[in-house]
Amino acid sequence: MDDVWKLIALLLAAFGGYVAYQQFRLGREKFKLDLFEKRFSVFAAGRKFLSQLATEGQVSIAQVLQFQASVAEASFLFESDINEYLADIAKHALRMHAVQAKLAVASSGEERSRLTEEDAEISTWIADQLPRLESKFAPYLK
C-alpha cells in the first residue's frame, strides 16, 4: 500500500511539473506576441509617416512631432540601429520642412535653384525609405 501512495505522489509531481512547464512556454509565447505587437506599432507609425511624406511631398512640424511621439517607445523595444534610423527619418522630415519654408519665400535665382534641388534630394531619400523600412525592421518582427 505504501508503494501505491509513493506512485501517486510521483505521478502528481510529474503532472505538476508538466503543467508548470506548459505555463512557462505559454508565458514565453505571450511575451513574444506582446513584444511583436509593440514593435509592429512602431513599424506601422514609420510606414504611415513615410507614406504621408512621399504622397504629400511636404510636412508640418506638428506631423514630425506626432511621428516622434508615436515612435518614442522604440528606444525600449529595439537596438540602437532602429532608434538611429527613426531619428534620421525625423531629421530629414525637419530638413524638408525648413527647405520648403525657405523655398516659399525665396526669390528666383541661384538660391531658389539650390533649394529646389535640395528639396528634390530629400524627397528622393524619403521615397527610398519605404522599401528600406521593412528590411530594417524585419529582424525584429520575426
PDB file of C-alpha atoms in Angstrom:
ATOM      1  CA  MET A   1       0.000   0.000   0.000  1.00  0.00           C
ATOM      2  CA  ASP A   2       2.897   2.331   0.770  1.00  0.00           C
ATOM      3  CA  ASP A   3       4.190   1.887  -2.773  1.00  0.00           C
ATOM      4  CA  VAL A   4       0.836   2.969  -4.215  1.00  0.00           C
ATOM      5  CA  TRP A   5       0.982   6.280  -2.323  1.00  0.00           C
ATOM      6  CA  LYS A   6       4.551   6.828  -3.500  1.00  0.00           C
ATOM      7  CA  LEU A   7       3.468   6.170  -7.073  1.00  0.00           C
ATOM      8  CA  ILE A   8       0.510   8.564  -6.737  1.00  0.00           C
ATOM      9  CA  ALA A   9       2.791  11.247  -5.253  1.00  0.00           C
ATOM     10  CA  LEU A  10       5.288  10.718  -8.088  1.00  0.00           C
ATOM     11  CA  LEU A  11       2.544  10.984 -10.717  1.00  0.00           C
ATOM     12  CA  LEU A  12       1.162  14.146  -9.112  1.00  0.00           C
ATOM     13  CA  ALA A  13       4.646  15.681  -9.001  1.00  0.00           C
ATOM     14  CA  ALA A  14       5.219  14.788 -12.654  1.00  0.00           C
ATOM     15  CA  PHE A  15       1.846  16.254 -13.623  1.00  0.00           C
ATOM     16  CA  GLY A  16       2.609  19.426 -11.631  1.00  0.00           C
ATOM     17  CA  GLY A  17       5.965  19.712 -13.377  1.00  0.00           C
ATOM     18  CA  TYR A  18       4.319  19.279 -16.770  1.00  0.00           C
ATOM     19  CA  VAL A  19       1.721  21.966 -16.001  1.00  0.00           C
ATOM     20  CA  ALA A  20       4.448  24.343 -14.782  1.00  0.00           C
ATOM     21  CA  TYR A  21       6.470  23.758 -17.961  1.00  0.00           C
ATOM     22  CA  GLN A  22       3.432  24.426 -20.145  1.00  0.00           C
ATOM     23  CA  GLN A  23       2.717  27.648 -18.251  1.00  0.00           C
ATOM     24  CA  PHE A  24       6.341  28.680 -18.764  1.00  0.00           C
ATOM     25  CA  ARG A  25       6.068  28.056 -22.514  1.00  0.00           C
ATOM     26  CA  LEU A  26       2.750  29.893 -22.691  1.00  0.00           C
ATOM     27  CA  GLY A  27       4.202  32.868 -20.801  1.00  0.00           C
ATOM     28  CA  ARG A  28       7.177  32.993 -23.138  1.00  0.00           C
ATOM     29  CA  GLU A  29       4.946  32.939 -26.224  1.00  0.00           C
ATOM     30  CA  LYS A  30       2.699  35.642 -24.739  1.00  0.00           C
ATOM     31  CA  PHE A  31       5.768  37.793 -24.119  1.00  0.00           C
ATOM     32  CA  LYS A  32       6.884  37.320 -27.730  1.00  0.00           C
ATOM     33  CA  LEU A  33       3.434  38.272 -29.003  1.00  0.00           C
ATOM     34  CA  ASP A  34       3.257  41.381 -26.803  1.00  0.00           C
ATOM     35  CA  LEU A  35       6.729  42.446 -27.929  1.00  0.00           C
ATOM     36  CA  PHE A  36       5.805  41.854 -31.570  1.00  0.00           C
ATOM     37  CA  GLU A  37       2.660  43.988 -31.241  1.00  0.00           C
ATOM     38  CA  LYS A  38       4.573  46.881 -29.693  1.00  0.00           C
ATOM     39  CA  ARG A  39       7.348  46.651 -32.273  1.00  0.00           C
ATOM     40  CA  PHE A  40       4.858  46.415 -35.120  1.00  0.00           C
ATOM     41  CA  SER A  41       3.082  49.568 -33.944  1.00  0.00           C
ATOM     42  CA  VAL A  42       6.402  51.452 -34.212  1.00  0.00           C
ATOM     43  CA  PHE A  43       6.952  49.990 -37.686  1.00  0.00           C
ATOM     44  CA  ALA A  44       3.407  50.960 -38.723  1.00  0.00           C
ATOM     45  CA  ALA A  45       3.920  54.519 -37.466  1.00  0.00           C
ATOM     46  CA  GLY A  46       7.111  54.790 -39.521  1.00  0.00           C
ATOM     47  CA  ARG A  47       5.425  53.386 -42.609  1.00  0.00           C
ATOM     48  CA  LYS A  48       2.457  55.743 -42.213  1.00  0.00           C
ATOM     49  CA  PHE A  49       4.709  58.781 -41.756  1.00  0.00           C
ATOM     50  CA  LEU A  50       6.933  57.941 -44.740  1.00  0.00           C
ATOM     51  CA  SER A  51       3.904  57.240 -46.930  1.00  0.00           C
ATOM     52  CA  GLN A  52       2.382  60.551 -45.916  1.00  0.00           C
ATOM     53  CA  LEU A  53       5.610  62.404 -46.736  1.00  0.00           C
ATOM     54  CA  ALA A  54       6.021  60.632 -50.051  1.00  0.00           C
ATOM     55  CA  THR A  55       2.462  61.258 -51.215  1.00  0.00           C
ATOM     56  CA  GLU A  56       2.034  64.822 -49.931  1.00  0.00           C
ATOM     57  CA  GLY A  57       5.578  65.966 -50.639  1.00  0.00           C
ATOM     58  CA  GLN A  58       5.514  68.258 -47.633  1.00  0.00           C
ATOM     59  CA  VAL A  59       5.484  68.051 -43.858  1.00  0.00           C
ATOM     60  CA  SER A  60       4.492  70.211 -40.917  1.00  0.00           C
ATOM     61  CA  ILE A  61       6.250  70.474 -37.588  1.00  0.00           C
ATOM     62  CA  ALA A  62       3.108  69.011 -35.982  1.00  0.00           C
ATOM     63  CA  GLN A  63       3.383  65.901 -38.178  1.00  0.00           C
ATOM     64  CA  VAL A  64       7.035  65.421 -37.233  1.00  0.00           C
ATOM     65  CA  LEU A  65       6.232  65.810 -33.545  1.00  0.00           C
ATOM     66  CA  GLN A  66       3.362  63.346 -33.866  1.00  0.00           C
ATOM     67  CA  PHE A  67       5.699  60.860 -35.572  1.00  0.00           C
ATOM     68  CA  GLN A  68       8.302  61.267 -32.839  1.00  0.00           C
ATOM     69  CA  ALA A  69       5.652  60.712 -30.176  1.00  0.00           C
ATOM     70  CA  SER A  70       4.328  57.598 -31.912  1.00  0.00           C
ATOM     71  CA  VAL A  71       7.806  56.011 -32.043  1.00  0.00           C
ATOM     72  CA  ALA A  72       9.018  57.239 -28.653  1.00  0.00           C
ATOM     73  CA  GLU A  73       8.938  53.801 -27.063  1.00  0.00           C
ATOM     74  CA  ALA A  74      11.272  52.438 -29.740  1.00  0.00           C
ATOM     75  CA  SER A  75      14.280  53.039 -27.505  1.00  0.00           C
ATOM     76  CA  PHE A  76      12.904  50.371 -25.150  1.00  0.00           C
ATOM     77  CA  LEU A  77      11.996  47.874 -27.866  1.00  0.00           C
ATOM     78  CA  PHE A  78      14.847  47.973 -30.381  1.00  0.00           C
ATOM     79  CA  GLU A  79      18.602  48.142 -30.612  1.00  0.00           C
ATOM     80  CA  SER A  80      20.291  51.436 -31.435  1.00  0.00           C
ATOM     81  CA  ASP A  81      20.185  50.821 -35.205  1.00  0.00           C
ATOM     82  CA  ILE A  82      16.408  51.285 -35.354  1.00  0.00           C
ATOM     83  CA  ASN A  83      16.456  54.230 -32.965  1.00  0.00           C
ATOM     84  CA  GLU A  84      19.084  55.974 -35.099  1.00  0.00           C
ATOM     85  CA  TYR A  85      17.143  55.186 -38.249  1.00  0.00           C
ATOM     86  CA  LEU A  86      13.921  56.669 -36.851  1.00  0.00           C
ATOM     87  CA  ALA A  87      15.847  59.757 -35.724  1.00  0.00           C
ATOM     88  CA  ASP A  88      17.279  60.036 -39.243  1.00  0.00           C
ATOM     89  CA  ILE A  89      13.780  59.946 -40.725  1.00  0.00           C
ATOM     90  CA  ALA A  90      12.665  62.733 -38.373  1.00  0.00           C
ATOM     91  CA  LYS A  91      15.802  64.742 -39.189  1.00  0.00           C
ATOM     92  CA  HIS A  92      15.128  64.502 -42.926  1.00  0.00           C
ATOM     93  CA  ALA A  93      11.484  65.464 -42.402  1.00  0.00           C
ATOM     94  CA  LEU A  94      12.502  68.539 -40.394  1.00  0.00           C
ATOM     95  CA  ARG A  95      15.033  69.418 -43.081  1.00  0.00           C
ATOM     96  CA  MET A  96      12.296  69.073 -45.706  1.00  0.00           C
ATOM     97  CA  HIS A  97      10.099  71.454 -43.732  1.00  0.00           C
ATOM     98  CA  ALA A  98      12.916  74.004 -43.377  1.00  0.00           C
ATOM     99  CA  VAL A  99      13.861  73.856 -47.053  1.00  0.00           C
ATOM    100  CA  GLN A 100      10.259  74.210 -48.178  1.00  0.00           C
ATOM    101  CA  ALA A 101       9.733  77.170 -45.842  1.00  0.00           C
ATOM    102  CA  LYS A 102      12.798  78.898 -47.320  1.00  0.00           C
ATOM    103  CA  LEU A 103      11.690  77.961 -50.819  1.00  0.00           C
ATOM    104  CA  ALA A 104       8.304  79.623 -50.274  1.00  0.00           C
ATOM    105  CA  VAL A 105       9.940  82.997 -49.678  1.00  0.00           C
ATOM    106  CA  ALA A 106      12.978  82.624 -51.936  1.00  0.00           C
ATOM    107  CA  SER A 107      13.160  84.850 -54.940  1.00  0.00           C
ATOM    108  CA  SER A 108      14.126  83.427 -58.280  1.00  0.00           C
ATOM    109  CA  GLY A 109      17.752  82.756 -58.970  1.00  0.00           C
ATOM    110  CA  GLU A 110      20.574  80.661 -57.652  1.00  0.00           C
ATOM    111  CA  GLU A 111      19.212  80.332 -54.100  1.00  0.00           C
ATOM    112  CA  ARG A 112      15.835  79.080 -55.323  1.00  0.00           C
ATOM    113  CA  SER A 113      17.516  76.623 -57.658  1.00  0.00           C
ATOM    114  CA  ARG A 114      19.701  75.268 -54.835  1.00  0.00           C
ATOM    115  CA  LEU A 115      16.696  74.923 -52.511  1.00  0.00           C
ATOM    116  CA  THR A 116      14.651  73.172 -55.207  1.00  0.00           C
ATOM    117  CA  GLU A 117      17.489  70.718 -55.761  1.00  0.00           C
ATOM    118  CA  GLU A 118      17.849  70.073 -52.023  1.00  0.00           C
ATOM    119  CA  ASP A 119      14.088  69.539 -51.695  1.00  0.00           C
ATOM    120  CA  ALA A 120      14.207  67.013 -54.539  1.00  0.00           C
ATOM    121  CA  GLU A 121      17.108  65.166 -52.866  1.00  0.00           C
ATOM    122  CA  ILE A 122      15.234  64.950 -49.573  1.00  0.00           C
ATOM    123  CA  SER A 123      12.055  63.786 -51.325  1.00  0.00           C
ATOM    124  CA  THR A 124      14.016  61.090 -53.142  1.00  0.00           C
ATOM    125  CA  TRP A 125      15.637  59.954 -49.878  1.00  0.00           C
ATOM    126  CA  ILE A 126      12.224  59.733 -48.204  1.00  0.00           C
ATOM    127  CA  ALA A 127      10.703  57.784 -51.098  1.00  0.00           C
ATOM    128  CA  ASP A 128      13.645  55.349 -50.962  1.00  0.00           C
ATOM    129  CA  GLN A 129      12.951  54.653 -47.285  1.00  0.00           C
ATOM    130  CA  LEU A 130       9.587  52.939 -47.756  1.00  0.00           C
ATOM    131  CA  PRO A 131      11.069  49.658 -49.050  1.00  0.00           C
ATOM    132  CA  ARG A 132      14.082  50.025 -46.763  1.00  0.00           C
ATOM    133  CA  LEU A 133      11.888  50.377 -43.678  1.00  0.00           C
ATOM    134  CA  GLU A 134      10.630  46.813 -43.985  1.00  0.00           C
ATOM    135  CA  SER A 135      14.109  45.339 -44.319  1.00  0.00           C
ATOM    136  CA  LYS A 136      15.333  47.379 -41.322  1.00  0.00           C
ATOM    137  CA  PHE A 137      12.505  46.146 -39.106  1.00  0.00           C
ATOM    138  CA  ALA A 138      12.310  42.564 -40.432  1.00  0.00           C
ATOM    139  CA  PRO A 139      14.807  41.037 -37.950  1.00  0.00           C
ATOM    140  CA  TYR A 140      12.778  42.413 -35.043  1.00  0.00           C
ATOM    141  CA  LEU A 141       9.379  41.311 -36.335  1.00  0.00           C
ATOM    142  CA  LYS A 142      10.052  37.595 -36.728  1.00  0.00           C
TER     143      LYS A 142
END
